RNA sequence: UUCAGGUUGUUUU
């Protein structure tokens, strides 16, 4: 039963709820974890109704079953339904609260999200991150800034890698350069974050999206171990800024670099750069070599 | 073995 439960979980992580469900349906005996894993599989796949249906058939759900149902509604932006389940829970954990808050954020109701957030009996780094990222995505920088200050200054919590990745990415999406620079400051004060290639990649992308291609290049060149994503974000940044030739030059450098191989995303960037620079023949050449030389198939 | 935040994508996303 442990093995089958693990398979349900594995398929759910591949966003393949049908395979999860097949294992679930064929199991002769199921336990609580079986149900919880399957509810979560439906929730992650964006099917809160299927999650709820399974949940309703359970004789004695535990808090994880409830939380998985909340997650389904939250991901779908159905915050009010999440809340009404939440209200009827016999016991709640910090995950329950955080999930409902994220549902309101997803639904765009930052006021309700904040109200619940303020009523939480306990908050952890995840709760803080979700709320701050929620504000940042909507460009509500005063609120985001104030919360970040309180989190670091009053609570003494330090953002971890996931927190800064989410924050930096949200800054890029909403184009809030000033706040992004502040987050960059926090990163520079934490050696583990400063050394992280993933974090640097997110910064390169953020500066590009905020229109600061020079700063993006500066961060990019400072990365000692550039991975495929580092090259991809820089390439796209140059292409989006209309620097098609420089983007293609970067692609040439990438091919000489050790330990990295171009992937499908790289070629979208390369072809985009060609399209924007009007380089039809060169684009066609890259499209051909993509398949013959790099083994990347068009999708 | 199961629950909340995770960096790169061409299009009016």
XYZ file of C-alpha atoms (C1' of nucleotides) in Angstrom:
312
model
C 0.000 0.000 0.000
C 2.975 2.332 0.644
C 4.195 1.615 -2.856
C 0.843 2.368 -4.446
C 0.437 5.502 -2.374
C 3.832 6.638 -3.582
C 2.791 6.102 -7.172
C -0.306 8.244 -6.705
C 1.924 10.957 -5.305
C 4.506 10.550 -8.052
C 1.928 10.918 -10.829
C 0.342 13.868 -9.097
C 3.726 15.597 -9.103
C 3.841 15.059 -12.872
C 0.395 16.688 -13.070
C -1.021 13.433 -14.376
C -4.151 12.911 -12.256
C -5.528 10.261 -14.602
C -2.634 7.939 -13.858
C -2.987 8.682 -10.146
C -6.656 7.896 -10.338
C -6.014 4.661 -12.192
C -3.756 3.446 -9.383
C -6.295 4.654 -6.811
C -9.233 2.893 -8.496
C -7.358 -0.381 -8.824
C -6.210 -0.537 -5.202
C -7.898 -3.343 -3.240
C -7.272 -1.544 0.067
C -6.873 2.155 0.702
C -5.832 4.063 3.782
C -5.971 7.689 4.847
C -2.779 8.543 2.986
C -4.217 7.016 -0.190
C -7.200 9.345 -0.031
C -5.144 12.379 0.914
C -2.714 11.786 -1.937
C -5.540 11.415 -4.425
C -7.361 14.510 -3.191
C -4.119 16.419 -3.514
C -3.594 15.045 -7.024
C -6.963 16.435 -8.112
C -6.264 19.704 -6.321
C -2.895 20.224 -7.991
C -4.372 19.384 -11.374
C -6.917 22.167 -10.966
C -9.950 19.984 -10.358
C -11.316 21.044 -6.964
C -14.670 19.396 -7.617
C -13.120 15.961 -8.010
C -11.067 16.622 -4.886
C -14.173 17.603 -2.970
C -16.130 14.582 -4.139
C -13.495 12.190 -2.831
C -13.264 14.129 0.399
C -17.013 13.995 0.924
C -16.885 10.226 0.693
C -14.375 9.933 3.519
C -15.519 8.674 6.906
C -12.796 10.321 8.965
C -10.730 12.900 7.141
C -7.768 14.406 8.960
C -6.420 17.927 8.761
C -4.326 17.036 5.722
C -7.451 15.910 3.850
C -9.075 19.240 4.651
C -5.988 21.186 3.665
C -5.766 19.378 0.343
C -9.371 20.346 -0.434
C -8.623 23.952 0.522
C -5.654 23.853 -1.829
C -7.869 22.728 -4.702
C -10.258 25.639 -4.242
C -7.407 28.078 -3.627
C -5.569 27.169 -6.825
C -8.785 27.570 -8.784
C -9.300 31.007 -7.243
C -12.507 29.811 -5.585
C -11.683 31.501 -2.331
C -15.190 31.655 -0.894
C -15.611 27.910 -1.219
C -12.226 27.395 0.411
C -13.316 29.671 3.219
C -16.573 27.863 3.876
C -14.702 24.557 4.173
C -12.148 26.287 6.396
C -14.909 27.562 8.686
C -16.146 24.050 9.297
C -12.788 22.509 10.062
C -12.518 20.868 13.462
C -8.881 21.916 13.704
C -6.661 24.162 11.607
C -2.943 24.359 11.083
C -0.782 27.150 9.729
C -1.074 25.383 6.354
C -4.884 25.703 6.452
C -4.700 29.430 7.118
C -1.986 30.028 4.553
C -3.856 28.094 1.882
C -7.038 30.123 2.331
C -5.046 33.358 2.280
C -3.446 32.251 -0.986
C -6.929 31.537 -2.364
C -8.014 35.127 -1.779
C -4.779 36.392 -3.298
C -5.355 34.205 -6.329
C -8.893 35.604 -6.571
C -7.473 39.131 -6.432
C -9.097 39.960 -3.086
C -6.074 41.317 -1.248
C -8.241 42.951 1.411
C -9.821 39.688 2.508
C -6.457 37.941 2.224
C -4.911 40.497 4.548
C -7.789 40.308 7.012
C -7.347 36.584 7.393
C -3.596 36.942 7.425
C -3.809 39.361 10.349
C -6.008 36.930 12.257
C -3.612 34.010 11.918
C -2.561 32.600 15.273
C 0.865 31.679 13.885
C 2.724 32.727 10.770
C 5.803 31.207 9.264
C 8.093 32.109 6.396
C 5.672 30.629 3.855
C 2.754 32.746 5.088
C 4.832 35.915 5.009
C 6.160 35.113 1.564
C 2.726 34.441 0.100
C 1.323 37.694 1.430
C 4.285 39.826 0.339
C 4.387 38.219 -3.110
C 0.618 38.736 -3.402
C 1.034 42.472 -2.863
C 4.034 42.630 -5.177
C 2.230 40.902 -8.036
C -0.481 43.552 -7.845
C 2.041 46.368 -7.631
C 1.007 47.247 -4.052
C 4.555 48.073 -3.102
C 3.913 50.092 0.045
C 2.136 47.140 1.599
C 4.744 44.684 0.344
C 7.582 46.832 1.638
C 6.022 47.351 5.040
C 5.422 43.630 5.471
C 8.933 42.720 4.367
C 10.359 45.211 6.869
C 8.237 43.736 9.636
C 9.128 40.192 8.699
C 12.854 40.873 8.769
C 12.983 43.557 11.449
C 10.312 42.533 13.933
C 9.996 38.791 13.428
C 13.659 38.261 12.629
C 12.817 35.926 9.753
C 15.266 35.803 6.879
C 13.902 35.101 3.410
C 15.084 31.751 2.089
C 15.781 30.852 -1.529
C 12.153 30.082 -2.395
C 11.041 33.370 -0.865
C 13.476 35.477 -2.859
C 12.834 33.554 -6.071
C 9.110 34.228 -5.734
C 9.664 37.841 -4.756
C 12.176 38.662 -7.463
C 9.990 37.009 -10.065
C 6.949 38.986 -8.866
C 8.965 42.212 -9.098
C 9.824 41.423 -12.708
C 6.241 40.581 -13.610
C 4.888 43.820 -12.219
C 7.924 45.872 -13.201
C 8.603 47.336 -9.759
C 12.268 48.173 -9.974
C 12.644 50.047 -6.699
C 11.302 47.237 -4.583
C 13.290 44.758 -6.656
C 16.499 46.592 -5.794
C 15.612 46.391 -2.099
C 15.125 42.646 -2.389
C 18.460 42.491 -4.218
C 19.961 44.227 -1.190
C 18.623 41.517 1.114
C 20.092 38.912 -1.217
C 23.515 40.520 -1.127
C 23.466 40.388 2.658
C 22.992 36.622 2.614
C 25.976 34.716 1.192
C 23.966 31.569 0.472
C 21.485 33.554 -1.624
C 24.166 35.653 -3.274
C 25.957 32.517 -4.448
C 22.821 30.818 -5.750
C 22.680 30.557 -9.545
C 18.888 30.228 -9.397
C 18.601 33.504 -7.500
C 20.975 35.258 -9.896
C 18.967 33.943 -12.835
C 15.812 35.426 -11.324
C 17.611 38.774 -10.871
C 18.799 38.805 -14.485
C 15.220 38.209 -15.586
C 13.865 40.846 -13.221
C 16.262 43.576 -14.392
C 15.526 42.715 -18.024
C 11.801 42.912 -17.479
C 12.185 46.190 -15.610
C 13.991 47.660 -18.606
C 17.467 47.644 -17.054
C 19.317 45.513 -19.552
C 22.724 46.817 -18.420
C 22.136 45.695 -14.864
C 20.832 42.375 -16.138
C 24.087 41.901 -18.065
C 26.100 42.856 -14.999
C 24.412 40.209 -12.852
C 24.658 37.655 -15.657
C 28.400 38.166 -16.134
C 28.946 37.806 -12.401
C 27.482 34.287 -12.302
C 30.386 31.832 -11.964
C 28.395 28.722 -12.802
C 25.956 29.733 -15.485
C 23.378 27.083 -16.251
C 21.049 26.764 -19.245
C 18.480 29.002 -17.563
C 21.074 31.749 -17.011
C 21.782 31.819 -20.740
C 18.093 31.575 -21.619
C 17.003 34.534 -19.504
C 19.866 36.703 -20.748
C 19.170 35.743 -24.349
C 15.483 36.588 -24.011
C 16.314 39.817 -22.234
C 18.529 40.980 -25.085
C 15.992 39.863 -27.691
C 13.118 41.636 -25.939
C 15.141 44.824 -25.803
C 15.625 44.676 -29.549
C 19.274 43.641 -29.338
C 18.918 40.762 -31.777
C 22.557 40.742 -32.868
C 23.824 40.716 -29.293
C 21.402 37.932 -28.451
C 22.803 35.835 -31.293
C 26.320 36.636 -30.142
C 25.379 35.402 -26.702
C 24.012 32.198 -28.218
C 27.383 31.659 -29.920
C 29.112 32.098 -26.547
C 26.673 29.652 -24.995
C 27.655 26.975 -27.482
C 31.306 27.398 -26.507
C 30.519 27.267 -22.806
C 31.235 24.075 -20.919
C 28.534 22.187 -19.046
C 25.515 23.785 -20.720
C 23.368 22.670 -23.615
C 20.685 24.714 -25.368
C 17.133 23.461 -24.921
C 13.760 24.252 -26.487
C 13.456 27.500 -24.549
C 16.874 28.621 -25.810
C 15.711 28.231 -29.386
C 12.513 30.156 -28.793
C 14.800 32.993 -27.664
C 17.126 32.587 -30.631
C 14.268 32.496 -33.160
C 12.628 35.438 -31.449
C 15.845 37.409 -31.714
C 16.038 36.588 -35.437
C 12.391 37.531 -35.977
C 12.800 40.873 -34.245
C 16.001 41.670 -36.137
C 14.462 40.614 -39.468
C 17.060 37.864 -39.942
C 14.934 35.330 -41.769
C 17.723 33.235 -43.295
C 19.674 33.067 -40.061
C 16.509 32.064 -38.220
C 15.899 29.252 -40.662
C 19.488 28.062 -40.275
C 19.093 27.943 -36.498
C 15.777 26.151 -36.828
C 17.437 23.461 -38.969
C 20.505 23.050 -36.773
C 18.253 22.935 -33.724
C 17.014 19.575 -34.925
C 20.063 18.182 -36.730
C 22.848 19.382 -34.449
C 21.193 19.914 -31.067
C 18.541 17.241 -31.117
C 15.748 19.617 -30.102
C 12.424 18.861 -31.788
C 9.901 21.587 -32.605
C 6.842 21.423 -30.366
C 4.138 7.093 1.532
C -0.020 12.354 1.839
C -1.212 19.212 2.752
C 0.583 25.812 1.670
C 5.321 29.829 -1.142
C 9.826 28.039 -6.472
C 14.142 31.182 -11.495
C 13.764 31.083 -18.259
C 8.936 30.822 -23.533
C 7.250 32.850 -29.333
C 0.915 35.226 -29.192
C -3.575 41.282 -27.308
C -1.682 35.513 -22.077
